[in-house]
Each structure stands twice: as structure tokens, then as C-alpha cells.
Short mmCIF file of C-alpha atoms in Angstrom, two decimals:
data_model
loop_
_atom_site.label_atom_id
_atom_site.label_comp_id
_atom_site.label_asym_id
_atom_site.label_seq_id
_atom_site.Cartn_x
_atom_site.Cartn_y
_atom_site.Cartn_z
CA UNK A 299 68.46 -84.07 -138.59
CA UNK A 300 68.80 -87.56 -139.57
CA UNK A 301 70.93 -90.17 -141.81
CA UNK A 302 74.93 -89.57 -142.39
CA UNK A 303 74.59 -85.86 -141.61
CA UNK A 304 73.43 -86.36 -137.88
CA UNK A 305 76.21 -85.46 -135.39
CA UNK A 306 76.84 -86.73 -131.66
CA UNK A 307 79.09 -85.65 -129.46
CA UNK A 308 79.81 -87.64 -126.48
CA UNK A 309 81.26 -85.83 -123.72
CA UNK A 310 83.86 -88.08 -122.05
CA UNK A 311 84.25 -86.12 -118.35
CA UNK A 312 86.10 -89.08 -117.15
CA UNK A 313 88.67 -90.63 -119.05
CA UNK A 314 87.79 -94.04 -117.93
CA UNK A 315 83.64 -93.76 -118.98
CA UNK A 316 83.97 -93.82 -122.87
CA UNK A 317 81.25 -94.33 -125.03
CA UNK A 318 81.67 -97.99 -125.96
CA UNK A 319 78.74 -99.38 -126.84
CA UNK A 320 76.41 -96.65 -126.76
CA UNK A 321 78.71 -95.43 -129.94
CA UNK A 322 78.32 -98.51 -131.25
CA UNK A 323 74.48 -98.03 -131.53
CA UNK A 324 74.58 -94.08 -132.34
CA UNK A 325 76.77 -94.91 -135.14
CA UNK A 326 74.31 -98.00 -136.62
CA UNK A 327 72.18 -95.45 -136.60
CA UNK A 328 73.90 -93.59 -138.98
CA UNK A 329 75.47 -90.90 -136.29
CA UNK A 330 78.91 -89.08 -137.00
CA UNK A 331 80.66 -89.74 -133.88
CA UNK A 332 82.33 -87.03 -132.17
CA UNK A 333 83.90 -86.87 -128.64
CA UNK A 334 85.08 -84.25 -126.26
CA UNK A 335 87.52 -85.36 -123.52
CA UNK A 336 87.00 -82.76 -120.36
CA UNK A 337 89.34 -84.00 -117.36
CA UNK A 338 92.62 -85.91 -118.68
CA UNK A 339 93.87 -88.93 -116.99
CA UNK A 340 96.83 -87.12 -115.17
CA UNK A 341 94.33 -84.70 -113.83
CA UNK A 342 91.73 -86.91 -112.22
CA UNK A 343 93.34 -85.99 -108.58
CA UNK A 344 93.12 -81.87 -109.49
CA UNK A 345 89.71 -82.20 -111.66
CA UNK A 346 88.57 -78.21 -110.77
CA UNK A 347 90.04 -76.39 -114.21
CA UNK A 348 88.63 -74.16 -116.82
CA UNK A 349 87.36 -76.06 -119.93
CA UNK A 350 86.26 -74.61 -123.40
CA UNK A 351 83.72 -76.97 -124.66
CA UNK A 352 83.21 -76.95 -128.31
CA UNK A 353 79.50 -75.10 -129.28
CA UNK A 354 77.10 -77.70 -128.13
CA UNK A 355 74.57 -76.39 -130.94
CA UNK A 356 76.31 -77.61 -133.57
CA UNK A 357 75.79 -80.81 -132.95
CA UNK A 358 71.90 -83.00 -133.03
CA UNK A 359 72.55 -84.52 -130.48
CA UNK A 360 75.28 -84.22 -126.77
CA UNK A 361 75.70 -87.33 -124.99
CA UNK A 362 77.29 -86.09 -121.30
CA UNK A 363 79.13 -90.06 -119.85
CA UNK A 364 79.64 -90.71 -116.79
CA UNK A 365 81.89 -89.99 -113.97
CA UNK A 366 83.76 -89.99 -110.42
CA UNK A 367 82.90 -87.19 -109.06
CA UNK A 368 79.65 -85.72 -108.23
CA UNK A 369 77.78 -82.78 -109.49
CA UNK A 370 76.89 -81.07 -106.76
CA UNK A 371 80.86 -80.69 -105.95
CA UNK A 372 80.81 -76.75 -105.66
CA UNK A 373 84.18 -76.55 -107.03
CA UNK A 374 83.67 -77.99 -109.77
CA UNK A 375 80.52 -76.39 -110.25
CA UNK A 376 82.36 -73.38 -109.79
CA UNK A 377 84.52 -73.97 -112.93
CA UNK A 378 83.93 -76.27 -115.91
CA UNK A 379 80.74 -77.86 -114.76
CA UNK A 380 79.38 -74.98 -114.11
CA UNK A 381 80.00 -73.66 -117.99
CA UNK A 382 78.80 -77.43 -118.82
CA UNK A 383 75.20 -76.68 -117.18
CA UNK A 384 74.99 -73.75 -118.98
CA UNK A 385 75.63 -74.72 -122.60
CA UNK A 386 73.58 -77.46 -122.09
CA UNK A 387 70.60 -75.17 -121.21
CA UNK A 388 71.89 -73.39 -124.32
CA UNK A 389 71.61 -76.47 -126.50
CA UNK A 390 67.96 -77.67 -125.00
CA UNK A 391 67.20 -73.99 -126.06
CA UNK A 392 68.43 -74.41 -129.37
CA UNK A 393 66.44 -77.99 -129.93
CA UNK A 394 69.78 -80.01 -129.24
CA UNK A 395 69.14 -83.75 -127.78
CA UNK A 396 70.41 -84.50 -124.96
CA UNK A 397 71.63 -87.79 -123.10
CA UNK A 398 72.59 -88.31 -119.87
CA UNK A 399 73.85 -91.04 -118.09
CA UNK A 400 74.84 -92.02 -114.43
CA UNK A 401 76.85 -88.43 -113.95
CA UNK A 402 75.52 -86.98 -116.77
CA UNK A 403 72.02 -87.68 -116.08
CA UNK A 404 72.24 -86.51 -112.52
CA UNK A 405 73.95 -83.10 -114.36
CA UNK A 406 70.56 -82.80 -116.46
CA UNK A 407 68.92 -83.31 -113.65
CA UNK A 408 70.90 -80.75 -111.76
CA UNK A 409 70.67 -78.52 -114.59
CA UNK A 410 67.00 -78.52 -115.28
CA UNK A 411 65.69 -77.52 -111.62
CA UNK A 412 66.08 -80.73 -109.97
CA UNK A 413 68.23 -81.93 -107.07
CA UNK A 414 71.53 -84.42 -106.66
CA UNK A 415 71.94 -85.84 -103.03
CA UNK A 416 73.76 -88.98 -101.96
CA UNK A 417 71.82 -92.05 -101.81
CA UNK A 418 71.06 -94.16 -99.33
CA UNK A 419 71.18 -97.73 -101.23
CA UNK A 420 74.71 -97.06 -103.45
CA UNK A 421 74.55 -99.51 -106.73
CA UNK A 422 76.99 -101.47 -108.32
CA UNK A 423 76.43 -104.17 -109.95
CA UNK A 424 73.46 -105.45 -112.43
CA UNK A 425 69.89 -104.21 -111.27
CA UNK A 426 66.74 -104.73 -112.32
CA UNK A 427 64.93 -101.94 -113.60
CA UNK A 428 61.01 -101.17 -114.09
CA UNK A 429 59.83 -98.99 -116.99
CA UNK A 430 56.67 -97.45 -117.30
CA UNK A 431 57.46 -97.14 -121.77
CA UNK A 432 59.57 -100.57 -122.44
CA UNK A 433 59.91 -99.57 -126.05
CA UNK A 434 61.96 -96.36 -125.00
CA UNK A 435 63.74 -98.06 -121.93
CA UNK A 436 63.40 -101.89 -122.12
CA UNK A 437 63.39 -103.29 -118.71
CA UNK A 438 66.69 -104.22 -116.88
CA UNK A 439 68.81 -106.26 -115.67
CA UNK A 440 71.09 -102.80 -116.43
CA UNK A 441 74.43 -102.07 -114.76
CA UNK A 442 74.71 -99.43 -112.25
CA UNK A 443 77.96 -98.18 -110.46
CA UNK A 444 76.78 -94.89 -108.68
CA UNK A 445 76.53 -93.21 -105.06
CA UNK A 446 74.62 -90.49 -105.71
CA UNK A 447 70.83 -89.86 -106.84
CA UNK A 448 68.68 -87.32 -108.43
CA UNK A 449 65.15 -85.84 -107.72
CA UNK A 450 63.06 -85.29 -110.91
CA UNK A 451 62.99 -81.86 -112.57
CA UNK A 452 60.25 -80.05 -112.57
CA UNK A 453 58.43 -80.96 -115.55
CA UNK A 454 59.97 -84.29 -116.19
CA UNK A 455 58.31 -87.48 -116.82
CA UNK A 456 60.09 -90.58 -114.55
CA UNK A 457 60.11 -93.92 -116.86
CA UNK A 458 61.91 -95.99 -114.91
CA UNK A 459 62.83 -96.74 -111.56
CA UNK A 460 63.70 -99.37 -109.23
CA UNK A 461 63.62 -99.63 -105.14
CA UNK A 462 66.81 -97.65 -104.61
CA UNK A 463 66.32 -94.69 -106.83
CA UNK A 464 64.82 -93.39 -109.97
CA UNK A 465 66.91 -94.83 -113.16
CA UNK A 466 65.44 -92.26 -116.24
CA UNK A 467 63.01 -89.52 -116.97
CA UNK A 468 62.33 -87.23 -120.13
CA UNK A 469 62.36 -83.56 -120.36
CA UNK A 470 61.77 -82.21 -123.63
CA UNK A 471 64.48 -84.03 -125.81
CA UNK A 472 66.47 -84.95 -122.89
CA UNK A 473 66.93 -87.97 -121.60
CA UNK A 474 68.57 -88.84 -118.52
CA UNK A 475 69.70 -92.57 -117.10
CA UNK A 476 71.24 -93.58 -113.99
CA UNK A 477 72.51 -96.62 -115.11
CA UNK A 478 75.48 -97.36 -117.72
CA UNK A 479 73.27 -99.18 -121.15
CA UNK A 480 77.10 -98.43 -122.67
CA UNK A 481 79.46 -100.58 -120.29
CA UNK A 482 81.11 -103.51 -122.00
CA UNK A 483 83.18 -105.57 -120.32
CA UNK A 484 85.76 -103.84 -121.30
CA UNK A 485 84.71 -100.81 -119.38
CA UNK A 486 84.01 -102.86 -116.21
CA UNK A 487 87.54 -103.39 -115.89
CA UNK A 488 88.72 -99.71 -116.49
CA UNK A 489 85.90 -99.33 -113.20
CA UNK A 490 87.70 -102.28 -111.56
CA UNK A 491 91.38 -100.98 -111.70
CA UNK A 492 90.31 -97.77 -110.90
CA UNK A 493 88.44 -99.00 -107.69
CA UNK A 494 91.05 -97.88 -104.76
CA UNK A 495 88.49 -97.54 -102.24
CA UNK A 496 86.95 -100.99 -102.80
CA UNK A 497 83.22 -99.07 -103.70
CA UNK A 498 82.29 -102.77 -104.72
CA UNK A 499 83.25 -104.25 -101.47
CA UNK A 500 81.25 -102.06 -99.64
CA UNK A 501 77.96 -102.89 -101.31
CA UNK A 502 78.60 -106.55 -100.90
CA UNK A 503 79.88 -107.23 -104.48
CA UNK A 504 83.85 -108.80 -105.57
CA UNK A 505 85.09 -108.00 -108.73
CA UNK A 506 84.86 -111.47 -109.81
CA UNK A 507 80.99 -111.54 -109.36
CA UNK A 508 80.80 -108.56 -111.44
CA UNK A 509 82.82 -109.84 -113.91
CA UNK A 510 80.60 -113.28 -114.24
CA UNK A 511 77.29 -111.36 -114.32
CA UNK A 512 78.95 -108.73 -116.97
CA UNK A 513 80.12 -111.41 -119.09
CA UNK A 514 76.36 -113.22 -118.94
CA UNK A 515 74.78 -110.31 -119.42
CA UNK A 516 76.33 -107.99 -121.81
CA UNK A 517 75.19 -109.07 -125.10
CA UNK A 518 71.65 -108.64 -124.05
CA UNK A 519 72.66 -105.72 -122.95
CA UNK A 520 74.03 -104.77 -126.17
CA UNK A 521 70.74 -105.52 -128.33
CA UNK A 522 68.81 -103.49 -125.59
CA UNK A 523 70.95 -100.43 -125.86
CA UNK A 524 70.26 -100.26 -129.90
CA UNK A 525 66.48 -100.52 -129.33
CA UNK A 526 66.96 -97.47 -126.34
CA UNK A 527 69.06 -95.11 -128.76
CA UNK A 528 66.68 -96.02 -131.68
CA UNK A 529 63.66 -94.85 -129.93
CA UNK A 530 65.19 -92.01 -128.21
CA UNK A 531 66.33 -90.74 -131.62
CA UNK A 532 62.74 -91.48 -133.10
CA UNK A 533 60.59 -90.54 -130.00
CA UNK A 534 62.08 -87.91 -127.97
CA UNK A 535 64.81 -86.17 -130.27
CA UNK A 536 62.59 -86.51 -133.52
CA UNK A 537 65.17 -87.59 -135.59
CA UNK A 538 64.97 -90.56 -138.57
CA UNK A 539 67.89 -93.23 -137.37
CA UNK A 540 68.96 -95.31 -140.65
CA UNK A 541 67.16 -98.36 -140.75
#
């Protein structure tokens, strides 16, 4: 389970939340890259479909991206997210690691007993986050575009948090974020085109400020995300990461 023979697949639910530099670090650390594409771009108005996922077992680790929507949308539970939670209980089963992050960490948390409300204090922007193991999830400032937020699953350790909402916890080889370690700024301005409803204006942020604090921040960003996907291979998933 380690070197040129490790596999991740990164499930890209939205087609606007690709890996980006979260692949980037997987594949330094010697990681086959894979990718699964759930809802297409000419779908994201009519997401509720059937999906056949490929068998999440084969793979050492599933990396489940963000999203739009939110998982406690019964419709969609009803269809392919609903198959999602169960293959990924399937693959924690079978020893699989998993990552989640923003929506896909609020699905592991979903999946794993705990609980998905909206929040009261929507982020977007760059937040500072605290972390109770640094080496695992360095400290912030990380970038956050969500409006939703998860309760801890039973049996989960929290790591990391800040004043709005919890931002990771570990369960088993699982580990879930709520912020975005992969956005570039390439990816902010997928977000920013996509932003109709003007989510950023109604937290007090312009596009322009995010764009200033994305280009100042990023490339610390960057060397942060390695060190988080090298430990999470070595420490939670067990795994030996080329060095």
C-alpha cells in the first residue's frame, strides 16, 4: 500500500471542485491518480440521477471533493448519494482511506453517524484555523467556501476547529476537512463565475478581495497541503508516501 502501486481516486461530484493541488501532493507522493466525475456540467440544474461508481475497494485510498449542493438534500440522498454513503462504508470496511473535504467531509460525516445542518456563520474566504495535531493539519489561514456544517461522528476525534464550526476530525482512516487545502487560484475563479447568487457578497467578501488574499496566500498554502497528505498517508491511512 505504498510507492508507484498506491491508487487514489478523487471523486469530482462537482465539475467545478477538481483536485488541483491536492493531486499535486498525492501524486509527489508517489499516488496513481485516478478520478471519477459524478454530476456533469450540463446537469448541475437536474443533479438527482443514478450513478455507478467504480468499486471503491480497489483503490488505497477515495478522496470525495467538494460541492454545491448539500448532503442532507433527500433527493439526492435518495439516488446517487445515497449509493455514495454506502460504498464508502463499504470501503472503510474494507481498510480503504478516506478523504473528505468541504462536501465530502460533511458526507463522511453524514455517513458515519453524525449530523449536517446549515450553519449559522457561512465561510468564504481565508480563515484561520486551530489544530489540536499541527503535524497532521498545520494551522490555517485555509480557504473555506461553505454554508453548511457537520456534528462529529460518534467516535471521531475533532483536530481542528475555529469559532464558526469544526474544520477536521479522524475516524479510523478517514479524514474529513471543511475547508478546501486543494483550491488554487485557478479554482477560485471556477467558484467566482459560478457565483450567481453573490454567496460572497453576502458574507461581506468581493471577488477582488478574495482574489488578493488567494494570490498571497496560495503558495503557503501549497507547501501546507503536501505536509497534510504526507501525514495523513503516514499517520492515519498507514501507508509509506515516496520520500
Amino acid at each position: 500500500m505504498c510507492g508507484v502501486t498506491s491508487r487514489v481516486l478523487f471523486i469530482r461530484v462537482d465539475p467545478t471542485a477538481p483536485e488541483a493541488m491536492l493531486g499535486e501532493a498525492f501524486s509527489e507522493c508517489g499516488f496513481e491518480i485516478h478520478t471519477f466525475d459524478v454530476v456533469p456540467a450540463d446537469r448541475l440544474d437536474s443533479p438527482v440521477a443514478d450513478v455507478q461508481f467504480p468499486d471503491l475497494t480497489r483503490y488505497d485510498v477515495v478522496v470525495v471533493l467538494g460541492a454545491r449542493w448539500s448532503v442532507y438534500d433527500e433527493s439526492l440522498r435518495a439516488s446517487w448519494m445515497g449509493t455514495l454513503m454506502t460504498q464508502l462504508t463499504e470501503a472503510a470496511d474494507a481498510g480503504v482511506g478516506l478523504f473528505g473535504v468541504c462536501f465530502g467531509g460533511q458526507l463522511l460525516a453524514q455517513t458515519f453517524g453524525g449530523s449536517v445542518s446549515r450553519s449559522d456563520s457561512p465561510e468564504i474566504g481565508w480563515y484561520e484555523v486551530s489544530t489540536d495535531d499541527p503535524e497532521l493539519i498545520p494551522p490555517g489561514p485555509w480557504f473555506e467556501w461553505h454554508i453548511d456544517r457537520w456534528t462529529v461522528p460518534p467516535g471521531a476525534t475533532e483536530i481542528a476547529r475555529n469559532g464558526n464550526a469544526s474544520q477536521g476530525f479522524v475516524l479510523g482512516r478517514a479524514l474529513a476537512l471543511q475547508f478546501h487545502p486543494e483550491l488554487d487560484e485557478t479554482v477560485l475563479e471556477y467558484w467566482l463565475a459560478d457565483d450567481r447568487d453573490g454567496q460572497a457578497g453576502k458574507v461581506g467578501r468581493t471577488h477582488d478581495e478574495l482574489r488578493v488574499e488567494t494570490k498571497e496566500l496560495s503558495d503557503d498554502a501549497a507547501q501546507r497541503v503536501r505536509a497534510l497528505v504526507r501525514n495523513y498517508l503516514t499517520r492515519v491511512v498507514g501507508a509509506t508516501p515516496q520520500p
